[in-house]
Amino acid sequence: MAQTQQTSRQIGPFVALDPVVDRMRSLRAAWHPADGVAVFNRVYLTVTEEIGRAIEAGTFADRRAAATLDVRFAQRYLAVVDAVAGGSRAPACWRPLFHYRRHPGVRPLQFALAGINAHIGHDLALAVVDTCRTLDCAPTDLEDEFDRVGDVLVLLEERIRDELMPGPDLLEVADPLTHLLGCWSLDRARDGAWLAARSLWQLRRLPDLAEEFTERLDRSVGLVGRMLLTPLARP
């Protein structure tokens, strides 16, 4: 779509991605590469940089909405990092990753997928609602941006699996990691996040129900994360 056509749909103020990208780069420099949260951080930094380039290239119909969604999304993850660093307990969806981040029996690919599971399965829905409130719009106004961000995530998930997957001599059909990889799908997680975002938006005037829905979502995503982090390798 040409840039002249794209500008007609822009809503709200433009939000730069630079601060969240800089913060993730600083975390990458500070954490040991084998740290499980650091593994996810490297993956997520790659995703955010890729989306930033796509926004600048005019891939999104509304670059303001896309940037705002991406920043609100990243801020959810960074807020968890800050909370844990300050001594607070991580939300249930993130708790397995932070708890097992130094476990020698968990493989890097498991850390990456557990972080993606928490961030997509829980944070993305809340980030859509955050963005709607920021831009004074409804989730349906962000559907194109949501889908395009999801397309980038799917492509990068394939790259992540290629880079972090153990060699064929280590990953046999009977390997438990093969089973775990087949039990989780980014596409399904993304679909669930969109449904959760729309549900939360409908519940925005019913705060008690919205809070209960969010808590249940948090716990259910956390259970999946715990499964993904089942120690498989010998310490």
PDB file of C-alpha atoms in Angstrom:
ATOM      1  CA  MET A   1       0.000   0.000   0.000  1.00  0.00           C
ATOM      2  CA  ALA A   2       1.391   3.418  -0.915  1.00  0.00           C
ATOM      3  CA  GLN A   3       2.378   5.844   1.825  1.00  0.00           C
ATOM      4  CA  THR A   4      -0.234   8.389   0.701  1.00  0.00           C
ATOM      5  CA  GLN A   5      -2.926   5.780   1.264  1.00  0.00           C
ATOM      6  CA  GLN A   6      -1.537   4.692   4.621  1.00  0.00           C
ATOM      7  CA  THR A   7      -1.628   8.111   6.236  1.00  0.00           C
ATOM      8  CA  SER A   8      -5.404   8.328   5.858  1.00  0.00           C
ATOM      9  CA  ARG A   9      -5.908   5.720   8.609  1.00  0.00           C
ATOM     10  CA  GLN A  10      -3.456   7.033  11.176  1.00  0.00           C
ATOM     11  CA  ILE A  11      -4.983   7.494  14.625  1.00  0.00           C
ATOM     12  CA  GLY A  12      -3.435   9.102  17.695  1.00  0.00           C
ATOM     13  CA  PRO A  13       0.124  10.297  18.359  1.00  0.00           C
ATOM     14  CA  PHE A  14       3.136   8.401  17.047  1.00  0.00           C
ATOM     15  CA  VAL A  15       5.043   6.450  19.722  1.00  0.00           C
ATOM     16  CA  ALA A  16       8.723   5.715  19.031  1.00  0.00           C
ATOM     17  CA  LEU A  17      10.081   2.214  19.560  1.00  0.00           C
ATOM     18  CA  ASP A  18      13.610   3.440  20.371  1.00  0.00           C
ATOM     19  CA  PRO A  19      13.272   3.509  24.199  1.00  0.00           C
ATOM     20  CA  VAL A  20      12.036  -0.091  24.509  1.00  0.00           C
ATOM     21  CA  VAL A  21      14.614  -1.321  21.983  1.00  0.00           C
ATOM     22  CA  ASP A  22      17.388   0.460  23.898  1.00  0.00           C
ATOM     23  CA  ARG A  23      16.193  -1.078  27.156  1.00  0.00           C
ATOM     24  CA  MET A  24      16.200  -4.612  25.725  1.00  0.00           C
ATOM     25  CA  ARG A  25      19.689  -4.039  24.333  1.00  0.00           C
ATOM     26  CA  SER A  26      20.888  -2.973  27.780  1.00  0.00           C
ATOM     27  CA  LEU A  27      19.387  -6.140  29.294  1.00  0.00           C
ATOM     28  CA  ARG A  28      21.109  -8.235  26.635  1.00  0.00           C
ATOM     29  CA  ALA A  29      24.433  -6.695  27.626  1.00  0.00           C
ATOM     30  CA  ALA A  30      23.803  -7.165  31.360  1.00  0.00           C
ATOM     31  CA  TRP A  31      22.592 -10.776  31.457  1.00  0.00           C
ATOM     32  CA  HIS A  32      24.585 -13.953  30.920  1.00  0.00           C
ATOM     33  CA  PRO A  33      23.749 -15.441  27.492  1.00  0.00           C
ATOM     34  CA  ALA A  34      22.739 -18.773  29.084  1.00  0.00           C
ATOM     35  CA  ASP A  35      20.194 -17.111  31.383  1.00  0.00           C
ATOM     36  CA  GLY A  36      16.738 -18.266  30.302  1.00  0.00           C
ATOM     37  CA  VAL A  37      15.237 -14.780  30.433  1.00  0.00           C
ATOM     38  CA  ALA A  38      18.218 -13.510  28.434  1.00  0.00           C
ATOM     39  CA  VAL A  39      17.472 -16.122  25.755  1.00  0.00           C
ATOM     40  CA  PHE A  40      13.929 -14.809  25.432  1.00  0.00           C
ATOM     41  CA  ASN A  41      15.139 -11.195  25.565  1.00  0.00           C
ATOM     42  CA  ARG A  42      17.427 -11.782  22.573  1.00  0.00           C
ATOM     43  CA  VAL A  43      14.553 -13.318  20.648  1.00  0.00           C
ATOM     44  CA  TYR A  44      12.169 -10.521  21.553  1.00  0.00           C
ATOM     45  CA  LEU A  45      14.715  -7.845  20.722  1.00  0.00           C
ATOM     46  CA  THR A  46      15.038  -9.360  17.242  1.00  0.00           C
ATOM     47  CA  VAL A  47      11.246  -9.337  16.869  1.00  0.00           C
ATOM     48  CA  THR A  48      10.940  -5.715  18.003  1.00  0.00           C
ATOM     49  CA  GLU A  49      13.732  -4.550  15.712  1.00  0.00           C
ATOM     50  CA  GLU A  50      12.100  -6.392  12.799  1.00  0.00           C
ATOM     51  CA  ILE A  51       8.724  -4.802  13.485  1.00  0.00           C
ATOM     52  CA  GLY A  52      10.364  -1.390  13.810  1.00  0.00           C
ATOM     53  CA  ARG A  53      11.936  -1.786  10.371  1.00  0.00           C
ATOM     54  CA  ALA A  54       8.578  -2.891   8.956  1.00  0.00           C
ATOM     55  CA  ILE A  55       6.884   0.188  10.417  1.00  0.00           C
ATOM     56  CA  GLU A  56       9.528   2.495   8.949  1.00  0.00           C
ATOM     57  CA  ALA A  57       9.233   0.743   5.574  1.00  0.00           C
ATOM     58  CA  GLY A  58       5.492   1.430   5.437  1.00  0.00           C
ATOM     59  CA  THR A  59       4.410  -2.192   5.823  1.00  0.00           C
ATOM     60  CA  PHE A  60       1.615  -1.252   8.221  1.00  0.00           C
ATOM     61  CA  ALA A  61      -1.504   0.568   7.076  1.00  0.00           C
ATOM     62  CA  ASP A  62      -1.344   2.751  10.180  1.00  0.00           C
ATOM     63  CA  ARG A  63       2.203   3.168  11.459  1.00  0.00           C
ATOM     64  CA  ARG A  64       1.088   5.130  14.531  1.00  0.00           C
ATOM     65  CA  ALA A  65      -1.268   2.385  15.647  1.00  0.00           C
ATOM     66  CA  ALA A  66       1.351  -0.312  14.906  1.00  0.00           C
ATOM     67  CA  ALA A  67       4.062   1.518  16.848  1.00  0.00           C
ATOM     68  CA  THR A  68       1.777   2.172  19.805  1.00  0.00           C
ATOM     69  CA  LEU A  69       0.721  -1.478  19.938  1.00  0.00           C
ATOM     70  CA  ASP A  70       4.325  -2.654  19.747  1.00  0.00           C
ATOM     71  CA  VAL A  71       5.485  -0.265  22.484  1.00  0.00           C
ATOM     72  CA  ARG A  72       2.587  -1.102  24.827  1.00  0.00           C
ATOM     73  CA  PHE A  73       3.326  -4.766  24.175  1.00  0.00           C
ATOM     74  CA  ALA A  74       7.033  -4.414  25.019  1.00  0.00           C
ATOM     75  CA  GLN A  75       6.282  -2.347  28.113  1.00  0.00           C
ATOM     76  CA  ARG A  76       4.332  -5.277  29.557  1.00  0.00           C
ATOM     77  CA  TYR A  77       7.431  -7.471  29.418  1.00  0.00           C
ATOM     78  CA  LEU A  78       9.773  -4.758  30.699  1.00  0.00           C
ATOM     79  CA  ALA A  79       7.440  -4.049  33.613  1.00  0.00           C
ATOM     80  CA  VAL A  80       7.738  -7.708  34.674  1.00  0.00           C
ATOM     81  CA  VAL A  81      11.542  -7.493  34.474  1.00  0.00           C
ATOM     82  CA  ASP A  82      11.505  -4.390  36.679  1.00  0.00           C
ATOM     83  CA  ALA A  83       9.067  -5.939  39.144  1.00  0.00           C
ATOM     84  CA  VAL A  84      11.167  -9.088  39.578  1.00  0.00           C
ATOM     85  CA  ALA A  85      14.362  -7.021  39.908  1.00  0.00           C
ATOM     86  CA  GLY A  86      12.634  -5.039  42.645  1.00  0.00           C
ATOM     87  CA  GLY A  87      11.770  -8.180  44.601  1.00  0.00           C
ATOM     88  CA  SER A  88       8.158  -8.584  43.491  1.00  0.00           C
ATOM     89  CA  ARG A  89       6.688 -11.849  42.307  1.00  0.00           C
ATOM     90  CA  ALA A  90       6.238 -12.264  38.556  1.00  0.00           C
ATOM     91  CA  PRO A  91       2.720 -12.782  37.153  1.00  0.00           C
ATOM     92  CA  ALA A  92       1.746 -16.449  36.866  1.00  0.00           C
ATOM     93  CA  CYS A  93       2.311 -16.485  33.105  1.00  0.00           C
ATOM     94  CA  TRP A  94       5.944 -15.322  33.523  1.00  0.00           C
ATOM     95  CA  ARG A  95       6.715 -17.132  36.765  1.00  0.00           C
ATOM     96  CA  PRO A  96       7.974 -20.410  35.221  1.00  0.00           C
ATOM     97  CA  LEU A  97      10.520 -18.611  33.031  1.00  0.00           C
ATOM     98  CA  PHE A  98      11.910 -16.528  35.882  1.00  0.00           C
ATOM     99  CA  HIS A  99      11.896 -19.522  38.226  1.00  0.00           C
ATOM    100  CA  TYR A 100      13.719 -21.877  35.825  1.00  0.00           C
ATOM    101  CA  ARG A 101      15.904 -19.265  34.123  1.00  0.00           C
ATOM    102  CA  ARG A 102      19.130 -20.892  35.412  1.00  0.00           C
ATOM    103  CA  HIS A 103      18.050 -24.538  35.359  1.00  0.00           C
ATOM    104  CA  PRO A 104      20.757 -26.561  33.577  1.00  0.00           C
ATOM    105  CA  GLY A 105      18.274 -29.126  32.319  1.00  0.00           C
ATOM    106  CA  VAL A 106      16.172 -26.687  30.268  1.00  0.00           C
ATOM    107  CA  ARG A 107      17.230 -26.070  26.668  1.00  0.00           C
ATOM    108  CA  PRO A 108      17.483 -22.602  25.088  1.00  0.00           C
ATOM    109  CA  LEU A 109      14.590 -23.287  22.707  1.00  0.00           C
ATOM    110  CA  GLN A 110      12.359 -24.060  25.686  1.00  0.00           C
ATOM    111  CA  PHE A 111      13.257 -20.729  27.324  1.00  0.00           C
ATOM    112  CA  ALA A 112      12.490 -18.859  24.099  1.00  0.00           C
ATOM    113  CA  LEU A 113       9.124 -20.545  23.582  1.00  0.00           C
ATOM    114  CA  ALA A 114       8.109 -20.165  27.240  1.00  0.00           C
ATOM    115  CA  GLY A 115       8.742 -16.418  27.016  1.00  0.00           C
ATOM    116  CA  ILE A 116       6.866 -16.157  23.738  1.00  0.00           C
ATOM    117  CA  ASN A 117       3.997 -18.123  25.274  1.00  0.00           C
ATOM    118  CA  ALA A 118       3.741 -15.729  28.238  1.00  0.00           C
ATOM    119  CA  HIS A 119       4.068 -12.622  26.111  1.00  0.00           C
ATOM    120  CA  ILE A 120       1.667 -13.659  23.344  1.00  0.00           C
ATOM    121  CA  GLY A 121      -0.765 -15.680  25.430  1.00  0.00           C
ATOM    122  CA  HIS A 122      -1.232 -13.075  28.164  1.00  0.00           C
ATOM    123  CA  ASP A 123       0.475  -9.747  27.473  1.00  0.00           C
ATOM    124  CA  LEU A 124      -0.645  -9.270  23.880  1.00  0.00           C
ATOM    125  CA  ALA A 125      -4.337  -9.184  24.770  1.00  0.00           C
ATOM    126  CA  LEU A 126      -3.719  -6.607  27.490  1.00  0.00           C
ATOM    127  CA  ALA A 127      -1.491  -4.592  25.149  1.00  0.00           C
ATOM    128  CA  VAL A 128      -4.317  -4.396  22.593  1.00  0.00           C
ATOM    129  CA  VAL A 129      -6.622  -3.000  25.285  1.00  0.00           C
ATOM    130  CA  ASP A 130      -3.889  -0.577  26.427  1.00  0.00           C
ATOM    131  CA  THR A 131      -3.492   0.608  22.836  1.00  0.00           C
ATOM    132  CA  CYS A 132      -7.223   1.065  22.365  1.00  0.00           C
ATOM    133  CA  ARG A 133      -7.360   3.254  25.458  1.00  0.00           C
ATOM    134  CA  THR A 134      -4.322   5.246  24.352  1.00  0.00           C
ATOM    135  CA  LEU A 135      -5.640   5.867  20.844  1.00  0.00           C
ATOM    136  CA  ASP A 136      -9.342   6.008  21.754  1.00  0.00           C
ATOM    137  CA  CYS A 137     -10.283   3.251  19.333  1.00  0.00           C
ATOM    138  CA  ALA A 138     -11.694  -0.292  19.427  1.00  0.00           C
ATOM    139  CA  PRO A 139      -9.850  -3.590  18.846  1.00  0.00           C
ATOM    140  CA  THR A 140     -11.418  -3.890  15.405  1.00  0.00           C
ATOM    141  CA  ASP A 141      -9.563  -0.702  14.417  1.00  0.00           C
ATOM    142  CA  LEU A 142      -6.286  -2.484  15.199  1.00  0.00           C
ATOM    143  CA  GLU A 143      -7.012  -5.810  13.511  1.00  0.00           C
ATOM    144  CA  ASP A 144      -4.796  -5.159  10.465  1.00  0.00           C
ATOM    145  CA  GLU A 145      -1.878  -4.108  12.666  1.00  0.00           C
ATOM    146  CA  PHE A 146      -2.438  -7.083  14.974  1.00  0.00           C
ATOM    147  CA  ASP A 147      -2.426  -9.506  12.023  1.00  0.00           C
ATOM    148  CA  ARG A 148       0.725  -8.012  10.478  1.00  0.00           C
ATOM    149  CA  VAL A 149       2.580  -8.128  13.788  1.00  0.00           C
ATOM    150  CA  GLY A 150       1.484 -11.760  14.067  1.00  0.00           C
ATOM    151  CA  ASP A 151       2.835 -12.498  10.586  1.00  0.00           C
ATOM    152  CA  VAL A 152       6.242 -11.129  11.609  1.00  0.00           C
ATOM    153  CA  LEU A 153       6.161 -13.227  14.774  1.00  0.00           C
ATOM    154  CA  VAL A 154       5.393 -16.421  12.843  1.00  0.00           C
ATOM    155  CA  LEU A 155       8.314 -15.862  10.469  1.00  0.00           C
ATOM    156  CA  LEU A 156      10.671 -15.131  13.338  1.00  0.00           C
ATOM    157  CA  GLU A 157       9.433 -18.142  15.298  1.00  0.00           C
ATOM    158  CA  GLU A 158      10.522 -20.321  12.379  1.00  0.00           C
ATOM    159  CA  ARG A 159      13.943 -18.650  12.407  1.00  0.00           C
ATOM    160  CA  ILE A 160      14.186 -19.105  16.179  1.00  0.00           C
ATOM    161  CA  ARG A 161      13.419 -22.810  15.941  1.00  0.00           C
ATOM    162  CA  ASP A 162      16.066 -23.196  13.230  1.00  0.00           C
ATOM    163  CA  GLU A 163      18.704 -21.366  15.287  1.00  0.00           C
ATOM    164  CA  LEU A 164      17.972 -22.926  18.688  1.00  0.00           C
ATOM    165  CA  MET A 165      16.882 -26.407  17.660  1.00  0.00           C
ATOM    166  CA  PRO A 166      19.371 -29.110  18.683  1.00  0.00           C
ATOM    167  CA  GLY A 167      21.093 -30.932  15.836  1.00  0.00           C
ATOM    168  CA  PRO A 168      19.429 -33.984  14.251  1.00  0.00           C
ATOM    169  CA  ASP A 169      21.770 -36.263  16.167  1.00  0.00           C
ATOM    170  CA  LEU A 170      20.301 -34.929  19.436  1.00  0.00           C
ATOM    171  CA  LEU A 171      16.683 -34.496  18.389  1.00  0.00           C
ATOM    172  CA  GLU A 172      15.299 -37.919  17.672  1.00  0.00           C
ATOM    173  CA  VAL A 173      11.626 -38.708  17.200  1.00  0.00           C
ATOM    174  CA  ALA A 174      11.474 -40.063  20.723  1.00  0.00           C
ATOM    175  CA  ASP A 175      13.090 -36.943  22.206  1.00  0.00           C
ATOM    176  CA  PRO A 176      10.676 -35.247  24.660  1.00  0.00           C
ATOM    177  CA  LEU A 177      11.496 -31.874  23.091  1.00  0.00           C
ATOM    178  CA  THR A 178       9.913 -33.083  19.851  1.00  0.00           C
ATOM    179  CA  HIS A 179       6.706 -33.745  21.762  1.00  0.00           C
ATOM    180  CA  LEU A 180       6.776 -30.340  23.485  1.00  0.00           C
ATOM    181  CA  LEU A 181       7.303 -28.492  20.212  1.00  0.00           C
ATOM    182  CA  GLY A 182       4.294 -30.221  18.740  1.00  0.00           C
ATOM    183  CA  CYS A 183       2.081 -29.238  21.697  1.00  0.00           C
ATOM    184  CA  TRP A 184       2.438 -25.466  21.294  1.00  0.00           C
ATOM    185  CA  SER A 185       1.554 -23.247  18.339  1.00  0.00           C
ATOM    186  CA  LEU A 186       2.174 -19.520  17.948  1.00  0.00           C
ATOM    187  CA  ASP A 187      -0.778 -19.302  15.560  1.00  0.00           C
ATOM    188  CA  ARG A 188      -3.122 -20.723  18.183  1.00  0.00           C
ATOM    189  CA  ALA A 189      -1.644 -18.470  20.865  1.00  0.00           C
ATOM    190  CA  ARG A 190      -2.141 -15.437  18.617  1.00  0.00           C
ATOM    191  CA  ASP A 191      -5.754 -16.397  17.886  1.00  0.00           C
ATOM    192  CA  GLY A 192      -6.377 -16.821  21.594  1.00  0.00           C
ATOM    193  CA  ALA A 193      -4.840 -13.417  22.317  1.00  0.00           C
ATOM    194  CA  TRP A 194      -7.155 -11.711  19.811  1.00  0.00           C
ATOM    195  CA  LEU A 195     -10.214 -13.394  21.316  1.00  0.00           C
ATOM    196  CA  ALA A 196      -9.056 -12.429  24.834  1.00  0.00           C
ATOM    197  CA  ALA A 197      -8.479  -8.808  23.769  1.00  0.00           C
ATOM    198  CA  ARG A 198     -11.967  -8.525  22.311  1.00  0.00           C
ATOM    199  CA  SER A 199     -13.450 -10.133  25.427  1.00  0.00           C
ATOM    200  CA  LEU A 200     -11.586  -7.764  27.751  1.00  0.00           C
ATOM    201  CA  TRP A 201     -12.725  -4.805  25.684  1.00  0.00           C
ATOM    202  CA  GLN A 202     -16.338  -5.916  26.068  1.00  0.00           C
ATOM    203  CA  LEU A 203     -15.765  -6.266  29.818  1.00  0.00           C
ATOM    204  CA  ARG A 204     -14.115  -2.859  30.265  1.00  0.00           C
ATOM    205  CA  ARG A 205     -17.185  -1.441  32.056  1.00  0.00           C
ATOM    206  CA  LEU A 206     -17.366  -4.502  34.319  1.00  0.00           C
ATOM    207  CA  PRO A 207     -14.062  -4.242  36.210  1.00  0.00           C
ATOM    208  CA  ASP A 208     -14.670  -7.189  38.548  1.00  0.00           C
ATOM    209  CA  LEU A 209     -15.346  -9.556  35.649  1.00  0.00           C
ATOM    210  CA  ALA A 210     -12.452  -8.121  33.658  1.00  0.00           C
ATOM    211  CA  GLU A 211     -10.097  -8.711  36.584  1.00  0.00           C
ATOM    212  CA  GLU A 212     -11.299 -12.285  37.034  1.00  0.00           C
ATOM    213  CA  PHE A 213     -10.932 -12.961  33.300  1.00  0.00           C
ATOM    214  CA  THR A 214      -7.382 -11.551  33.337  1.00  0.00           C
ATOM    215  CA  GLU A 215      -6.396 -13.609  36.383  1.00  0.00           C
ATOM    216  CA  ARG A 216      -7.698 -16.812  34.821  1.00  0.00           C
ATOM    217  CA  LEU A 217      -5.888 -16.021  31.577  1.00  0.00           C
ATOM    218  CA  ASP A 218      -2.683 -15.393  33.525  1.00  0.00           C
ATOM    219  CA  ARG A 219      -2.906 -18.720  35.351  1.00  0.00           C
ATOM    220  CA  SER A 220      -3.782 -20.782  32.279  1.00  0.00           C
ATOM    221  CA  VAL A 221      -0.909 -19.334  30.257  1.00  0.00           C
ATOM    222  CA  GLY A 222       1.389 -20.001  33.214  1.00  0.00           C
ATOM    223  CA  LEU A 223       0.450 -23.690  33.200  1.00  0.00           C
ATOM    224  CA  VAL A 224       1.438 -23.951  29.543  1.00  0.00           C
ATOM    225  CA  GLY A 225       4.715 -22.185  30.310  1.00  0.00           C
ATOM    226  CA  ARG A 226       5.473 -24.654  33.086  1.00  0.00           C
ATOM    227  CA  MET A 227       4.928 -27.528  30.658  1.00  0.00           C
ATOM    228  CA  LEU A 228       7.234 -25.956  28.070  1.00  0.00           C
ATOM    229  CA  LEU A 229       9.987 -25.646  30.684  1.00  0.00           C
ATOM    230  CA  THR A 230       9.948 -29.291  31.745  1.00  0.00           C
ATOM    231  CA  PRO A 231      13.672 -30.125  32.290  1.00  0.00           C
ATOM    232  CA  LEU A 232      14.758 -32.443  29.500  1.00  0.00           C
ATOM    233  CA  ALA A 233      18.559 -32.400  29.422  1.00  0.00           C
ATOM    234  CA  ARG A 234      20.837 -33.870  32.049  1.00  0.00           C
ATOM    235  CA  PRO A 235      22.210 -31.169  34.363  1.00  0.00           C
TER     236      PRO A 235
END
